[in-house]
Amino acid sequence: MLDFSAISEALDIFDGVRNEIVGVVGESIFNQAAKKYLSDDYILINDIVLKSGSGTTQIDQVIVSKFGLFVIEIKNYKGWIWGDANSQYWIQTLSKGSKNKFQNPIRQNYKHIKALEYLLKCQPNYLKSLVVFSSFCQFKTSLPSNVVQGEVAYINYIKEHKESLISDDEVKEITQKVLGARLDASEHRKHIQKVKNQYQNADENTAPECPKCGKNMVLRKSKSGPNVGRSFWGCSSYPQCRGIVNIKTAEEKAAEDIKKMHKLFKRIL
């Protein structure tokens, strides 16, 4: 008799390892591009885990230079991508027609910017947000100005910034501060799992952390639109932060469980 719980756990572990490998490969491509095409005036720092609010945040790359601090989020996605600067989520469509929703990477990188701003106590214009997608995907919507695709566009975006903002001494000081504040990656993984569990099991009894800024959330009710009267968690810093976590009904949770089981059976049989 098959132990479906064990099989499910094994598949989750496999998916996690596979996604981590794909992510590492994608980041490595841009790491090599930075080392090859940027001069010694640019200092590359990879995989930075910092404290943010009551948790942590992970930044793929920070490039420190006299032209600013480039805070870089790398997405190694394939398929078709739909998204714009203001949407809460972007959509990925794969070759077999399956669709995946993922957090707007511009918003995701905003949290990284705020964490560095708090750490460094620097002027906001020092920090340059950049989101980079690999060449494996195709965009079906126009790209915001700080979202680029491929190594060439990545390097060009950085080199386009030619105004000196930071002195040589400040560059050294900032680099030392960032390196000194890095946390062990295992602490970040623990926090990610905790937050993931909170969002998956969100109900009206336990307030999760805001997915955008890490602050506490408060229970609210929708006053308009298709979800009028429905409860959801909203950030306590609203309107400065507009992070939300939807509360799923028992029927929605059951439907998701059934869908997961169907996928599991298809992969096993």
Short mmCIF file of C-alpha atoms in Angstrom, two decimals:
data_model
loop_
_atom_site.label_atom_id
_atom_site.label_comp_id
_atom_site.label_asym_id
_atom_site.label_seq_id
_atom_site.Cartn_x
_atom_site.Cartn_y
_atom_site.Cartn_z
CA MET A 1 0.00 0.00 0.00
CA LEU A 2 1.33 3.41 -0.98
CA ASP A 3 2.06 5.90 1.79
CA PHE A 4 0.69 9.04 0.16
CA SER A 5 1.79 11.36 2.98
CA ALA A 6 5.40 10.15 2.58
CA ILE A 7 5.22 10.50 -1.21
CA SER A 8 3.78 14.00 -0.87
CA GLU A 9 6.55 15.01 1.53
CA ALA A 10 9.21 13.61 -0.81
CA LEU A 11 7.76 15.53 -3.78
CA ASP A 12 7.75 18.76 -1.76
CA ILE A 13 11.42 18.23 -0.90
CA PHE A 14 12.25 17.50 -4.56
CA ASP A 15 10.42 20.62 -5.76
CA GLY A 16 12.21 22.74 -3.18
CA VAL A 17 15.63 21.44 -4.18
CA ARG A 18 14.87 21.79 -7.90
CA ASN A 19 13.64 25.37 -7.51
CA GLU A 20 16.67 26.26 -5.41
CA ILE A 21 19.04 24.85 -8.05
CA VAL A 22 17.25 26.74 -10.86
CA GLY A 23 17.43 29.95 -8.84
CA VAL A 24 21.13 29.51 -8.10
CA VAL A 25 21.91 28.89 -11.79
CA GLY A 26 20.01 32.04 -12.80
CA GLU A 27 21.78 34.17 -10.20
CA SER A 28 25.15 32.74 -11.25
CA ILE A 29 24.64 33.96 -14.83
CA PHE A 30 24.24 37.56 -13.62
CA ASN A 31 27.04 37.23 -11.07
CA GLN A 32 29.41 36.27 -13.86
CA ALA A 33 28.15 39.10 -16.08
CA ALA A 34 28.79 41.65 -13.31
CA LYS A 35 32.31 40.33 -12.72
CA LYS A 36 33.11 40.31 -16.44
CA TYR A 37 31.61 43.60 -17.63
CA LEU A 38 31.74 45.92 -14.59
CA SER A 39 35.00 47.54 -13.50
CA ASP A 40 36.56 47.45 -10.04
CA ASP A 41 34.58 50.62 -9.25
CA TYR A 42 31.57 48.30 -8.66
CA ILE A 43 31.55 46.02 -5.61
CA LEU A 44 29.30 42.96 -5.97
CA ILE A 45 27.74 41.40 -2.85
CA ASN A 46 25.62 38.28 -3.34
CA ASP A 47 22.84 36.60 -1.36
CA ILE A 48 22.40 39.03 1.54
CA VAL A 49 20.08 38.14 4.41
CA LEU A 50 19.17 41.10 6.62
CA LYS A 51 16.82 41.77 9.51
CA SER A 52 13.58 43.40 8.39
CA GLY A 53 10.80 44.26 10.81
CA SER A 54 10.22 41.24 13.02
CA GLY A 55 11.71 38.84 10.45
CA THR A 56 14.33 38.75 7.72
CA THR A 57 14.62 39.52 4.03
CA GLN A 58 16.93 38.07 1.37
CA ILE A 59 18.48 40.20 -1.37
CA ASP A 60 19.93 38.47 -4.45
CA GLN A 61 22.52 41.13 -5.24
CA VAL A 62 23.73 44.51 -4.07
CA ILE A 63 26.23 46.35 -6.23
CA VAL A 64 27.90 49.22 -4.38
CA SER A 65 29.44 52.04 -6.43
CA LYS A 66 29.92 55.80 -6.41
CA PHE A 67 26.91 55.92 -8.75
CA GLY A 68 24.61 54.39 -6.14
CA LEU A 69 23.64 51.09 -4.53
CA PHE A 70 21.96 48.83 -7.06
CA VAL A 71 19.54 46.56 -5.19
CA ILE A 72 18.82 43.66 -7.52
CA GLU A 73 16.09 41.01 -7.53
CA ILE A 74 16.77 38.16 -9.99
CA LYS A 75 13.99 36.03 -11.49
CA ASN A 76 15.01 32.91 -13.40
CA TYR A 77 11.56 32.21 -14.88
CA LYS A 78 10.44 30.63 -18.13
CA GLY A 79 7.17 30.83 -20.08
CA TRP A 80 5.06 33.94 -20.65
CA ILE A 81 5.00 36.73 -18.06
CA TRP A 82 2.24 39.30 -17.50
CA GLY A 83 2.65 42.18 -15.04
CA ASP A 84 2.87 45.90 -14.42
CA ALA A 85 4.30 48.20 -11.75
CA ASN A 86 1.05 48.58 -9.79
CA SER A 87 -0.32 45.01 -9.71
CA GLN A 88 -0.01 43.09 -6.46
CA TYR A 89 0.79 39.89 -8.38
CA TRP A 90 2.28 38.97 -11.74
CA ILE A 91 1.29 35.91 -13.80
CA GLN A 92 3.50 33.22 -15.34
CA THR A 93 2.01 30.93 -18.02
CA LEU A 94 3.91 27.73 -18.88
CA SER A 95 3.90 25.74 -22.13
CA LYS A 96 1.21 23.30 -20.95
CA GLY A 97 -1.14 26.16 -20.08
CA SER A 98 -0.68 26.11 -16.31
CA LYS A 99 -0.60 29.52 -14.64
CA ASN A 100 1.34 30.60 -11.57
CA LYS A 101 0.81 33.80 -9.61
CA PHE A 102 3.85 35.41 -7.97
CA GLN A 103 4.41 38.57 -5.95
CA ASN A 104 5.10 41.71 -7.95
CA PRO A 105 8.94 41.71 -7.91
CA ILE A 106 9.04 45.52 -7.84
CA ARG A 107 7.09 45.46 -4.57
CA GLN A 108 9.25 42.61 -3.35
CA ASN A 109 12.38 44.64 -4.01
CA TYR A 110 10.86 47.67 -2.26
CA LYS A 111 11.10 45.73 1.01
CA HIS A 112 14.79 45.11 0.28
CA ILE A 113 15.29 48.82 -0.38
CA LYS A 114 13.66 49.77 2.94
CA ALA A 115 15.76 47.22 4.86
CA LEU A 116 18.97 48.71 3.42
CA GLU A 117 17.74 52.25 3.96
CA TYR A 118 17.14 51.46 7.64
CA LEU A 119 20.52 49.73 8.01
CA LEU A 120 22.63 52.36 6.25
CA LYS A 121 20.70 55.52 7.24
CA CYS A 122 21.56 56.80 3.78
CA GLN A 123 19.77 59.15 1.40
CA PRO A 124 16.94 57.41 -0.51
CA ASN A 125 18.35 58.48 -3.88
CA TYR A 126 21.45 56.36 -3.21
CA LEU A 127 19.37 53.19 -3.62
CA LYS A 128 18.50 52.00 -7.14
CA SER A 129 15.93 49.21 -7.48
CA LEU A 130 16.48 46.78 -10.36
CA VAL A 131 14.54 43.61 -11.23
CA VAL A 132 16.22 41.27 -13.72
CA PHE A 133 14.59 38.36 -15.55
CA SER A 134 16.54 35.69 -17.38
CA SER A 135 16.28 35.28 -21.15
CA PHE A 136 14.22 32.09 -20.76
CA CYS A 137 10.87 33.89 -20.47
CA GLN A 138 8.84 36.14 -22.78
CA PHE A 139 7.00 39.24 -21.57
CA LYS A 140 3.46 39.80 -22.83
CA THR A 141 3.19 43.28 -21.31
CA SER A 142 5.50 46.30 -21.51
CA LEU A 143 8.27 46.38 -18.91
CA PRO A 144 8.54 49.11 -16.25
CA SER A 145 11.77 51.12 -16.58
CA ASN A 146 13.54 49.32 -13.72
CA VAL A 147 12.67 45.80 -14.95
CA VAL A 148 15.03 44.35 -17.56
CA GLN A 149 15.66 41.00 -19.22
CA GLY A 150 19.00 39.33 -19.95
CA GLU A 151 22.63 40.05 -19.09
CA VAL A 152 23.13 42.85 -21.64
CA ALA A 153 20.18 44.91 -20.40
CA TYR A 154 21.25 44.23 -16.80
CA ILE A 155 24.75 45.65 -17.40
CA ASN A 156 23.45 48.55 -19.51
CA TYR A 157 20.99 49.62 -16.81
CA ILE A 158 23.77 49.84 -14.24
CA LYS A 159 26.17 51.67 -16.58
CA GLU A 160 23.47 54.19 -17.56
CA HIS A 161 23.77 55.73 -14.08
CA LYS A 162 26.75 58.06 -14.46
CA GLU A 163 26.17 60.72 -11.81
CA SER A 164 28.53 60.37 -8.83
CA LEU A 165 26.51 60.28 -5.61
CA ILE A 166 28.81 58.60 -3.09
CA SER A 167 32.41 59.28 -2.13
CA ASP A 168 35.08 56.56 -2.18
CA ASP A 169 35.15 56.53 1.64
CA GLU A 170 31.35 56.12 1.77
CA VAL A 171 31.54 53.24 -0.71
CA LYS A 172 33.95 51.42 1.62
CA GLU A 173 31.86 52.23 4.72
CA ILE A 174 28.61 51.07 3.09
CA THR A 175 30.21 47.83 1.87
CA GLN A 176 31.52 47.06 5.37
CA LYS A 177 28.12 47.78 6.94
CA VAL A 178 26.28 45.47 4.53
CA LEU A 179 28.79 42.65 4.96
CA GLY A 180 28.76 43.09 8.74
CA ALA A 181 24.96 42.95 8.96
CA ARG A 182 24.52 39.71 6.96
CA LEU A 183 22.72 36.92 8.79
CA ASP A 184 23.13 33.18 8.45
CA ALA A 185 20.98 31.94 5.53
CA SER A 186 19.38 29.25 7.74
CA GLU A 187 17.68 31.98 9.82
CA HIS A 188 16.08 33.35 6.67
CA ARG A 189 14.82 29.90 5.61
CA LYS A 190 13.17 29.45 9.01
CA HIS A 191 11.40 32.78 8.70
CA ILE A 192 10.24 32.08 5.12
CA GLN A 193 8.67 28.79 6.22
CA LYS A 194 6.96 30.50 9.16
CA VAL A 195 5.49 33.23 6.93
CA LYS A 196 4.46 30.69 4.29
CA ASN A 197 2.56 28.70 6.90
CA GLN A 198 0.87 31.87 8.15
CA TYR A 199 -0.42 32.82 4.69
CA GLN A 200 -1.54 29.31 3.75
CA ASN A 201 -3.50 28.92 6.98
CA ALA A 202 -4.68 32.50 7.47
CA ASP A 203 -7.94 32.79 9.41
CA GLU A 204 -9.71 35.43 11.49
CA ASN A 205 -8.08 34.36 14.77
CA THR A 206 -4.33 34.79 14.16
CA ALA A 207 -2.84 37.94 12.64
CA PRO A 208 0.00 37.22 10.18
CA GLU A 209 2.91 39.55 9.42
CA CYS A 210 2.53 41.90 6.48
CA PRO A 211 4.10 40.29 3.37
CA LYS A 212 5.36 43.71 2.20
CA CYS A 213 6.82 45.41 5.28
CA GLY A 214 6.80 42.77 8.05
CA LYS A 215 4.58 44.78 10.44
CA ASN A 216 1.50 43.47 12.25
CA MET A 217 -1.77 43.19 10.36
CA VAL A 218 -5.30 44.09 11.43
CA LEU A 219 -8.61 42.44 10.53
CA ARG A 220 -10.67 44.44 8.02
CA LYS A 221 -13.77 43.97 5.86
CA SER A 222 -14.06 44.74 2.17
CA LYS A 223 -16.48 47.63 1.60
CA SER A 224 -16.84 47.39 -2.16
CA GLY A 225 -16.18 45.22 -5.19
CA PRO A 226 -16.89 41.50 -5.72
CA ASN A 227 -15.66 40.61 -2.20
CA VAL A 228 -17.81 43.16 -0.35
CA GLY A 229 -18.42 42.12 3.27
CA ARG A 230 -15.60 39.59 3.23
CA SER A 231 -12.89 39.71 5.91
CA PHE A 232 -9.19 40.06 5.11
CA TRP A 233 -5.98 41.04 6.89
CA GLY A 234 -4.65 44.52 6.06
CA CYS A 235 -1.37 46.11 7.07
CA SER A 236 -1.52 48.21 10.25
CA SER A 237 0.55 50.87 8.42
CA TYR A 238 -2.16 51.51 5.80
CA PRO A 239 -2.20 53.73 3.72
CA GLN A 240 1.64 53.93 3.75
CA CYS A 241 1.71 50.16 3.18
CA ARG A 242 -1.07 48.38 1.30
CA GLY A 243 -0.11 44.78 2.03
CA ILE A 244 -3.02 42.35 2.41
CA VAL A 245 -3.56 38.66 3.16
CA ASN A 246 -6.84 37.14 2.04
CA ILE A 247 -8.74 34.85 4.39
CA LYS A 248 -9.91 31.67 2.68
CA THR A 249 -13.25 30.10 3.50
CA ALA A 250 -13.47 26.47 4.59
CA GLU A 251 -14.86 25.62 1.15
CA GLU A 252 -11.93 27.30 -0.61
CA LYS A 253 -9.40 25.50 1.57
CA ALA A 254 -11.11 22.17 0.89
CA ALA A 255 -11.11 22.87 -2.87
CA GLU A 256 -7.37 23.63 -2.75
CA ASP A 257 -6.68 20.40 -0.86
CA ILE A 258 -8.62 18.42 -3.47
CA LYS A 259 -6.71 20.13 -6.30
CA LYS A 260 -3.38 19.31 -4.62
CA MET A 261 -4.39 15.67 -4.26
CA HIS A 262 -5.39 15.50 -7.94
CA LYS A 263 -1.96 16.83 -8.95
CA LEU A 264 -0.29 14.37 -6.62
CA PHE A 265 -2.18 11.41 -8.11
CA LYS A 266 -1.27 12.49 -11.66
CA ARG A 267 2.42 12.58 -10.74
CA ILE A 268 2.34 9.22 -8.97
CA LEU A 269 0.25 7.19 -11.48
#
